[in-house]
PDB file of C-alpha atoms in Angstrom:
ATOM      1  CA  ALA A  12      96.295  88.389 106.068  1.00 61.00           C
ATOM      2  CA  SER A  13      98.265  86.177 108.264  1.00 76.00           C
ATOM      3  CA  SER A  14     101.170  88.506 108.441  1.00 76.00           C
ATOM      4  CA  GLY A  15      99.281  91.231 109.831  1.00 77.00           C
ATOM      5  CA  THR A  16      97.197  88.913 112.886  1.00 85.00           C
ATOM      6  CA  GLN A  17     101.240  87.897 113.716  1.00 83.00           C
ATOM      7  CA  ARG A  18     101.936  91.391 114.343  1.00 84.00           C
ATOM      8  CA  ALA A  19      98.941  91.720 116.176  1.00 86.00           C
ATOM      9  CA  ILE A  20     100.022  88.668 118.375  1.00 88.00           C
ATOM     10  CA  GLU A  21     103.358  90.461 118.616  1.00 86.00           C
ATOM     11  CA  ALA A  22     102.112  93.967 119.790  1.00 86.00           C
ATOM     12  CA  ASP A  23     100.016  92.096 122.662  1.00 89.00           C
ATOM     13  CA  LEU A  24     103.270  90.303 123.702  1.00 87.00           C
ATOM     14  CA  GLY A  25     104.916  93.691 123.935  1.00 84.00           C
ATOM     15  CA  ILE A  26     107.550  92.788 121.244  1.00 80.00           C
ATOM     16  CA  GLU A  27     108.594  96.110 119.632  1.00 78.00           C
ATOM     17  CA  ASN A  28     110.139  95.833 115.826  1.00 68.00           C
ATOM     18  CA  THR A  29     112.342  98.872 116.255  1.00 67.00           C
ATOM     19  CA  ASP A  30     116.146  99.376 115.522  1.00 62.00           C
ATOM     20  CA  LYS A  31     118.514 101.534 117.717  1.00 65.00           C
ATOM     21  CA  MET A  32     117.278 104.710 116.256  1.00 66.00           C
ATOM     22  CA  GLY A  33     113.583 103.874 116.679  1.00 66.00           C
ATOM     23  CA  TRP A  34     112.906 103.561 113.601  1.00 65.00           C
ATOM     24  CA  ASP A  35     110.334 100.301 112.186  1.00 65.00           C
ATOM     25  CA  ALA A  36     112.231  97.343 112.096  1.00 60.00           C
ATOM     26  CA  PRO A  37     111.920  93.843 110.195  1.00 63.00           C
ATOM     27  CA  SER A  38     109.949  91.398 112.233  1.00 69.00           C
ATOM     28  CA  ASP A  39     112.174  88.091 113.595  1.00 71.00           C
ATOM     29  CA  SER A  40     109.493  85.769 114.648  1.00 75.00           C
ATOM     30  CA  ALA A  41     110.872  82.297 112.875  1.00 73.00           C
ATOM     31  CA  ASP A  42     110.206  79.473 115.583  1.00 81.00           C
ATOM     32  CA  LEU A  43     107.980  81.906 118.007  1.00 85.00           C
ATOM     33  CA  LEU A  44     104.677  82.522 115.845  1.00 89.00           C
ATOM     34  CA  PHE A  45     103.111  80.095 113.476  1.00 92.00           C
ATOM     35  CA  SER A  46     100.191  80.216 111.024  1.00 91.00           C
ATOM     36  CA  VAL A  47      98.357  77.320 110.634  1.00 92.00           C
ATOM     37  CA  PHE A  48      96.589  77.222 107.145  1.00 91.00           C
ATOM     38  CA  LEU A  49      93.637  74.622 106.839  1.00 91.00           C
ATOM     39  CA  ASP A  50      92.205  74.789 103.381  1.00 89.00           C
ATOM     40  CA  ASN A  51      95.007  74.273 100.426  1.00 83.00           C
ATOM     41  CA  ASP A  52      93.394  72.122  97.880  1.00 79.00           C
ATOM     42  CA  GLY A  53      91.787  75.135  95.873  1.00 78.00           C
ATOM     43  CA  SER A  54      88.079  74.156  96.622  1.00 82.00           C
ATOM     44  CA  ILE A  55      87.379  77.745  98.409  1.00 84.00           C
ATOM     45  CA  PRO A  56      87.135  80.872  96.898  1.00 82.00           C
ATOM     46  CA  GLY A  57      90.103  83.075  97.647  1.00 73.00           C
ATOM     47  CA  GLY A  58      89.386  85.089 100.925  1.00 79.00           C
ATOM     48  CA  MET A  59      87.248  82.342 102.151  1.00 86.00           C
ATOM     49  CA  THR A  60      89.791  79.762 103.567  1.00 87.00           C
ATOM     50  CA  ARG A  61      90.716  79.646 107.131  1.00 91.00           C
ATOM     51  CA  TYR A  62      94.027  79.709 109.086  1.00 90.00           C
ATOM     52  CA  ALA A  63      95.037  79.981 112.658  1.00 90.00           C
ATOM     53  CA  SER A  64      97.983  82.512 114.154  1.00 91.00           C
ATOM     54  CA  GLY A  65      99.115  82.129 117.231  1.00 90.00           C
ATOM     55  CA  MET A  66     102.410  80.857 119.340  1.00 89.00           C
ATOM     56  CA  ILE A  67     103.660  77.601 120.374  1.00 86.00           C
ATOM     57  CA  THR A  68     104.722  77.757 123.831  1.00 85.00           C
ATOM     58  CA  GLU A  69     104.744  75.952 127.507  1.00 86.00           C
ATOM     59  CA  ASP A  70     105.202  79.580 129.169  1.00 89.00           C
ATOM     60  CA  LYS A  71     102.451  80.309 131.261  1.00 91.00           C
ATOM     61  CA  GLU A  72     103.022  84.065 131.760  1.00 92.00           C
ATOM     62  CA  LYS A  73     102.862  84.674 127.668  1.00 90.00           C
ATOM     63  CA  LYS A  74      99.538  82.726 127.633  1.00 91.00           C
ATOM     64  CA  ARG A  75      98.280  84.778 130.173  1.00 92.00           C
ATOM     65  CA  MET A  76      99.600  87.893 128.581  1.00 91.00           C
ATOM     66  CA  LEU A  77      97.450  86.772 125.395  1.00 92.00           C
ATOM     67  CA  LEU A  78      94.389  85.546 126.979  1.00 93.00           C
ATOM     68  CA  ASP A  79      93.963  88.597 129.332  1.00 92.00           C
ATOM     69  CA  THR A  80      93.302  90.473 125.921  1.00 91.00           C
ATOM     70  CA  ASN A  81      90.313  88.680 125.192  1.00 91.00           C
ATOM     71  CA  SER A  82      88.092  90.887 127.653  1.00 90.00           C
ATOM     72  CA  LYS A  83      89.307  93.800 125.374  1.00 89.00           C
ATOM     73  CA  ALA A  84      88.534  92.345 122.306  1.00 87.00           C
ATOM     74  CA  GLU A  85      85.036  91.616 123.036  1.00 86.00           C
ATOM     75  CA  GLU A  86      84.313  95.634 123.282  1.00 87.00           C
ATOM     76  CA  MET A  87      85.906  95.674 119.353  1.00 89.00           C
ATOM     77  CA  THR A  88      84.226  95.428 116.156  1.00 86.00           C
ATOM     78  CA  ALA A  89      84.986  94.075 112.661  1.00 83.00           C
ATOM     79  CA  LYS A  90      86.720  97.437 111.957  1.00 87.00           C
ATOM     80  CA  ASP A  91      89.659  96.680 114.847  1.00 85.00           C
ATOM     81  CA  TYR A  92      90.440  93.217 112.748  1.00 84.00           C
ATOM     82  CA  PRO A  93      92.480  91.359 113.749  1.00 81.00           C
ATOM     83  CA  LYS A  94      92.770  92.902 117.103  1.00 84.00           C
ATOM     84  CA  ASN A  95      89.051  91.878 118.108  1.00 86.00           C
ATOM     85  CA  VAL A  96      89.486  88.312 117.621  1.00 87.00           C
ATOM     86  CA  LYS A  97      89.939  86.310 120.881  1.00 90.00           C
ATOM     87  CA  TYR A  98      92.848  84.144 121.906  1.00 91.00           C
ATOM     88  CA  ASP A  99      92.180  80.549 122.706  1.00 92.00           C
ATOM     89  CA  VAL A 100      94.572  77.391 123.528  1.00 91.00           C
ATOM     90  CA  ALA A 101      94.986  74.202 121.700  1.00 90.00           C
ATOM     91  CA  ILE A 102      97.002  70.956 121.683  1.00 88.00           C
ATOM     92  CA  LEU A 103      98.838  70.049 118.751  1.00 89.00           C
ATOM     93  CA  PRO A 104     100.314  66.804 118.264  1.00 91.00           C
ATOM     94  CA  LYS A 105     103.717  65.831 117.903  1.00 91.00           C
ATOM     95  CA  VAL A 106     104.397  64.200 114.348  1.00 93.00           C
ATOM     96  CA  ASN A 107     106.608  63.472 111.330  1.00 93.00           C
ATOM     97  CA  ALA A 108     105.776  66.268 108.873  1.00 93.00           C
ATOM     98  CA  ALA A 109     107.406  67.382 105.205  1.00 91.00           C
ATOM     99  CA  THR A 110     109.191  70.905 105.186  1.00 91.00           C
ATOM    100  CA  VAL A 111     110.364  73.340 102.834  1.00 90.00           C
ATOM    101  CA  LEU A 112     112.140  76.443 103.160  1.00 88.00           C
ATOM    102  CA  HIS A 113     112.387  79.386 101.249  1.00 85.00           C
ATOM    103  CA  PRO A 114     113.184  82.807 100.972  1.00 85.00           C
ATOM    104  CA  THR A 115     110.417  85.827 101.109  1.00 81.00           C
ATOM    105  CA  THR A 116     110.116  89.741 101.038  1.00 79.00           C
ATOM    106  CA  GLY A 117     106.606  89.263 102.168  1.00 72.00           C
ATOM    107  CA  GLY A 118     105.593  91.087  98.997  1.00 74.00           C
ATOM    108  CA  VAL A 119     103.048  89.549  96.170  1.00 81.00           C
ATOM    109  CA  TRP A 120     105.555  87.485  93.971  1.00 81.00           C
ATOM    110  CA  SER A 121     106.660  85.739  97.365  1.00 80.00           C
ATOM    111  CA  ALA A 122     102.666  85.195  97.981  1.00 79.00           C
ATOM    112  CA  LEU A 123     102.523  83.818  94.534  1.00 83.00           C
ATOM    113  CA  LEU A 124     105.671  81.689  94.767  1.00 82.00           C
ATOM    114  CA  GLN A 125     103.742  79.999  98.005  1.00 79.00           C
ATOM    115  CA  GLN A 126     100.701  79.715  96.467  1.00 78.00           C
ATOM    116  CA  TYR A 127     101.350  78.059  92.750  1.00 83.00           C
ATOM    117  CA  LYS A 128     105.180  76.563  93.771  1.00 86.00           C
ATOM    118  CA  ILE A 129     105.370  75.684  97.416  1.00 85.00           C
ATOM    119  CA  PHE A 130     102.021  74.588  98.364  1.00 82.00           C
ATOM    120  CA  PRO A 131     102.025  72.081  95.053  1.00 86.00           C
ATOM    121  CA  ALA A 132     105.061  70.627  95.738  1.00 89.00           C
ATOM    122  CA  LEU A 133     103.891  69.874  99.308  1.00 89.00           C
ATOM    123  CA  LYS A 134     100.536  68.638  98.312  1.00 88.00           C
ATOM    124  CA  LYS A 135     102.503  66.383  95.874  1.00 90.00           C
ATOM    125  CA  TYR A 136     104.702  65.196  98.534  1.00 91.00           C
ATOM    126  CA  TYR A 137     102.215  64.341 101.182  1.00 91.00           C
ATOM    127  CA  GLU A 138      99.813  62.614  98.255  1.00 91.00           C
ATOM    128  CA  GLU A 139     103.198  60.621  97.400  1.00 92.00           C
ATOM    129  CA  LEU A 140     103.171  59.524 100.778  1.00 90.00           C
ATOM    130  CA  GLY A 141      99.545  58.075 101.011  1.00 88.00           C
ATOM    131  CA  GLY A 142      98.057  61.360 101.759  1.00 86.00           C
ATOM    132  CA  SER A 143      94.462  62.313 100.308  1.00 84.00           C
ATOM    133  CA  GLY A 144      92.137  65.304 100.281  1.00 83.00           C
ATOM    134  CA  SER A 145      93.185  68.441 101.519  1.00 85.00           C
ATOM    135  CA  PHE A 146      96.364  68.966 103.363  1.00 89.00           C
ATOM    136  CA  VAL A 147      97.510  71.366 106.692  1.00 93.00           C
ATOM    137  CA  MET A 148      99.857  73.311 106.025  1.00 91.00           C
ATOM    138  CA  ILE A 149     101.852  75.296 108.922  1.00 92.00           C
ATOM    139  CA  SER A 150     104.431  78.299 108.604  1.00 90.00           C
ATOM    140  CA  THR A 151     107.035  80.332 110.356  1.00 90.00           C
ATOM    141  CA  CYS A 152     108.539  83.316 108.696  1.00 86.00           C
ATOM    142  CA  SER A 153     111.226  86.086 109.798  1.00 84.00           C
ATOM    143  CA  GLU A 154     111.099  89.030 107.816  1.00 80.00           C
ATOM    144  CA  LYS A 155     114.519  90.161 109.027  1.00 79.00           C
ATOM    145  CA  GLN A 156     115.975  86.684 107.469  1.00 83.00           C
ATOM    146  CA  GLY A 157     113.707  86.687 104.696  1.00 84.00           C
ATOM    147  CA  MET A 158     113.219  83.370 104.895  1.00 87.00           C
ATOM    148  CA  CYS A 159     109.946  81.009 105.639  1.00 88.00           C
ATOM    149  CA  MET A 160     110.118  77.533 106.752  1.00 91.00           C
ATOM    150  CA  TYR A 161     106.467  75.386 105.907  1.00 92.00           C
ATOM    151  CA  TYR A 162     105.514  72.031 107.654  1.00 93.00           C
ATOM    152  CA  VAL A 163     102.827  69.788 106.268  1.00 94.00           C
ATOM    153  CA  PRO A 164     101.859  67.169 108.759  1.00 94.00           C
ATOM    154  CA  LEU A 165     102.046  63.594 107.386  1.00 92.00           C
ATOM    155  CA  SER A 166      99.776  62.163 110.426  1.00 91.00           C
ATOM    156  CA  GLU A 167      96.459  62.989 112.561  1.00 92.00           C
ATOM    157  CA  LYS A 168      95.535  65.859 110.201  1.00 91.00           C
ATOM    158  CA  GLU A 169      92.584  65.974 112.037  1.00 92.00           C
ATOM    159  CA  ALA A 170      93.822  67.553 114.995  1.00 93.00           C
ATOM    160  CA  PHE A 171      95.087  70.340 113.539  1.00 93.00           C
ATOM    161  CA  TYR A 172      91.708  71.571 112.138  1.00 93.00           C
ATOM    162  CA  ILE A 173      91.154  72.577 116.577  1.00 89.00           C
ATOM    163  CA  GLY A 174      87.810  71.613 116.021  1.00 88.00           C
ATOM    164  CA  ASN A 175      86.610  73.047 112.932  1.00 91.00           C
ATOM    165  CA  GLU A 176      84.965  71.077 109.704  1.00 92.00           C
ATOM    166  CA  LEU A 177      87.712  69.457 107.549  1.00 92.00           C
ATOM    167  CA  THR A 178      88.284  71.271 104.371  1.00 92.00           C
ATOM    168  CA  GLU A 179      86.231  68.785 102.197  1.00 91.00           C
ATOM    169  CA  GLU A 180      83.101  69.773 104.572  1.00 92.00           C
ATOM    170  CA  TYR A 181      83.698  73.284 104.749  1.00 92.00           C
ATOM    171  CA  ALA A 182      83.769  73.039 100.717  1.00 90.00           C
ATOM    172  CA  VAL A 183      80.151  71.933 100.182  1.00 89.00           C
ATOM    173  CA  GLN A 184      78.686  75.528 100.206  1.00 87.00           C
ATOM    174  CA  TYR A 185      81.182  76.520  97.517  1.00 83.00           C
ATOM    175  CA  ALA A 186      80.714  73.776  95.445  1.00 80.00           C
ATOM    176  CA  GLY A 187      79.240  75.750  92.370  1.00 74.00           C
ATOM    177  CA  ALA A 188      82.308  78.433  92.628  1.00 70.00           C
ATOM    178  CA  SER A 189      84.394  78.912  89.372  1.00 68.00           C
ATOM    179  CA  PHE A 190      88.110  78.864  88.745  1.00 63.00           C
ATOM    180  CA  MET A 191      87.763  83.005  89.049  1.00 63.00           C
ATOM    181  CA  GLU A 192      85.588  82.821  91.914  1.00 63.00           C
ATOM    182  CA  LYS A 193      87.873  81.119  93.927  1.00 61.00           C
ATOM    183  CA  PHE A 194      91.024  82.659  92.608  1.00 58.00           C
ATOM    184  CA  LEU A 195      89.586  86.404  93.498  1.00 56.00           C
ATOM    185  CA  GLY A 196      86.528  85.635  96.280  1.00 51.00           C
ATOM    186  CA  LEU A 197      84.121  87.492  93.756  1.00 47.00           C
ATOM    187  CA  ASP A 198      80.954  86.826  92.320  1.00 45.00           C
ATOM    188  CA  PHE A 199      80.800  86.619  88.819  1.00 40.00           C
ATOM    189  CA  ASN A 200      77.239  87.284  88.515  1.00 41.00           C
ATOM    190  CA  ASP A 201      76.878  90.381  89.941  1.00 40.00           C
ATOM    191  CA  SER A 202      80.585  91.722  88.797  1.00 37.00           C
ATOM    192  CA  PRO A 203      81.700  89.762  85.287  1.00 38.00           C
ATOM    193  CA  LEU A 204      85.420  89.859  85.083  1.00 37.00           C
ATOM    194  CA  PRO A 205      85.526  90.570  80.911  1.00 37.00           C
ATOM    195  CA  SER A 206      83.869  94.220  81.386  1.00 36.00           C
ATOM    196  CA  PHE A 207      86.537  95.084  83.823  1.00 38.00           C
ATOM    197  CA  GLY A 208      90.006  96.099  82.980  1.00 36.00           C
ATOM    198  CA  ILE A 209      92.989  98.716  84.172  1.00 39.00           C
ATOM    199  CA  GLY A 210      94.327 100.773  81.685  1.00 40.00           C
ATOM    200  CA  GLY A 211      92.383  99.117  78.494  1.00 41.00           C
ATOM    201  CA  THR A 212      93.727  96.080  79.515  1.00 40.00           C
ATOM    202  CA  LYS A 213      91.185  93.364  80.442  1.00 43.00           C
ATOM    203  CA  LEU A 214      91.955  91.692  83.916  1.00 41.00           C
ATOM    204  CA  SER A 215      91.246  88.000  82.369  1.00 45.00           C
ATOM    205  CA  ASN A 216      94.553  88.688  79.879  1.00 48.00           C
ATOM    206  CA  VAL A 217      96.716  89.456  83.259  1.00 43.00           C
ATOM    207  CA  PHE A 218      95.656  86.909  84.922  1.00 43.00           C
ATOM    208  CA  LYS A 219      96.129  84.288  81.915  1.00 48.00           C
ATOM    209  CA  GLY A 220      99.889  85.834  81.634  1.00 46.00           C
ATOM    210  CA  ILE A 221     100.363  85.234  85.554  1.00 43.00           C
ATOM    211  CA  LYS A 222      99.435  81.961  84.958  1.00 45.00           C
ATOM    212  CA  LYS A 223     101.292  81.002  81.939  1.00 48.00           C
ATOM    213  CA  LEU A 224     104.331  82.856  83.695  1.00 46.00           C
ATOM    214  CA  LEU A 225     104.269  80.652  86.619  1.00 45.00           C
ATOM    215  CA  GLY A 226     102.851  77.445  85.243  1.00 48.00           C
ATOM    216  CA  ILE A 227      99.669  77.702  87.589  1.00 43.00           C
ATOM    217  CA  SER A 228      97.255  75.134  87.692  1.00 43.00           C
ATOM    218  CA  SER A 229      93.430  75.817  87.936  1.00 41.00           C
ATOM    219  CA  LYS A 230      93.668  75.364  91.848  1.00 42.00           C
ATOM    220  CA  THR A 231      94.174  78.030  94.041  1.00 37.00           C
ATOM    221  CA  SER A 232      92.948  79.832  97.723  1.00 36.00           C
ATOM    222  CA  GLY A 233      93.182  82.559  99.930  1.00 35.00           C
ATOM    223  CA  LYS A 234      93.825  82.855 103.263  1.00 34.00           C
ATOM    224  CA  GLU A 235      91.000  84.145 106.247  1.00 37.00           C
ATOM    225  CA  GLU A 236      91.046  83.839 109.724  1.00 39.00           C
ATOM    226  CA  LEU A 237      88.996  81.164 111.415  1.00 39.00           C
TER     227      LEU A 237
END
């Protein structure tokens, strides 16, 4: 979801990802566009976790370009997502951070690597340094270079929520969700997993295989706009 939002931001900035022949080309927005993921402790169901995407800049003209699109966003509906999301301005503090650089293809396996290897390693390091509760993670990626950089602020965590509820507060409404509800963002009271399969294979068995392959714990989260 955050990748689609960043592509929308690039379009609003007039950035064209095309090659010399006019064909679509990979984005190279590393160190220009960032996503801030707020809910990373597995307490929020898939599809309900929150993030903010944007540009870190002091360029007043670029700020104006983005803010000027808000009038168009007011005329849009949910089907226009993410173009219907308005821009805002926030100030983030300068802090020390834990960092990880890793390759990415932008596909599902990169997402699984991020969720079940990168996130847990950063969480462990964050806690070893005295951090507690959910941590905030910031990413910037380059499709062209096939690399992503992740940052976990080691202080002033609350400031990165940009006025929104902390994860611990936001999670209260999802306290009764099961592991698979958190994994998929589904209500299994209405759609029980055991009755659903693909080609005769139950999804529960598929997920067990993925968990075994990657050494997945019972904690996960998805990504959604603030």
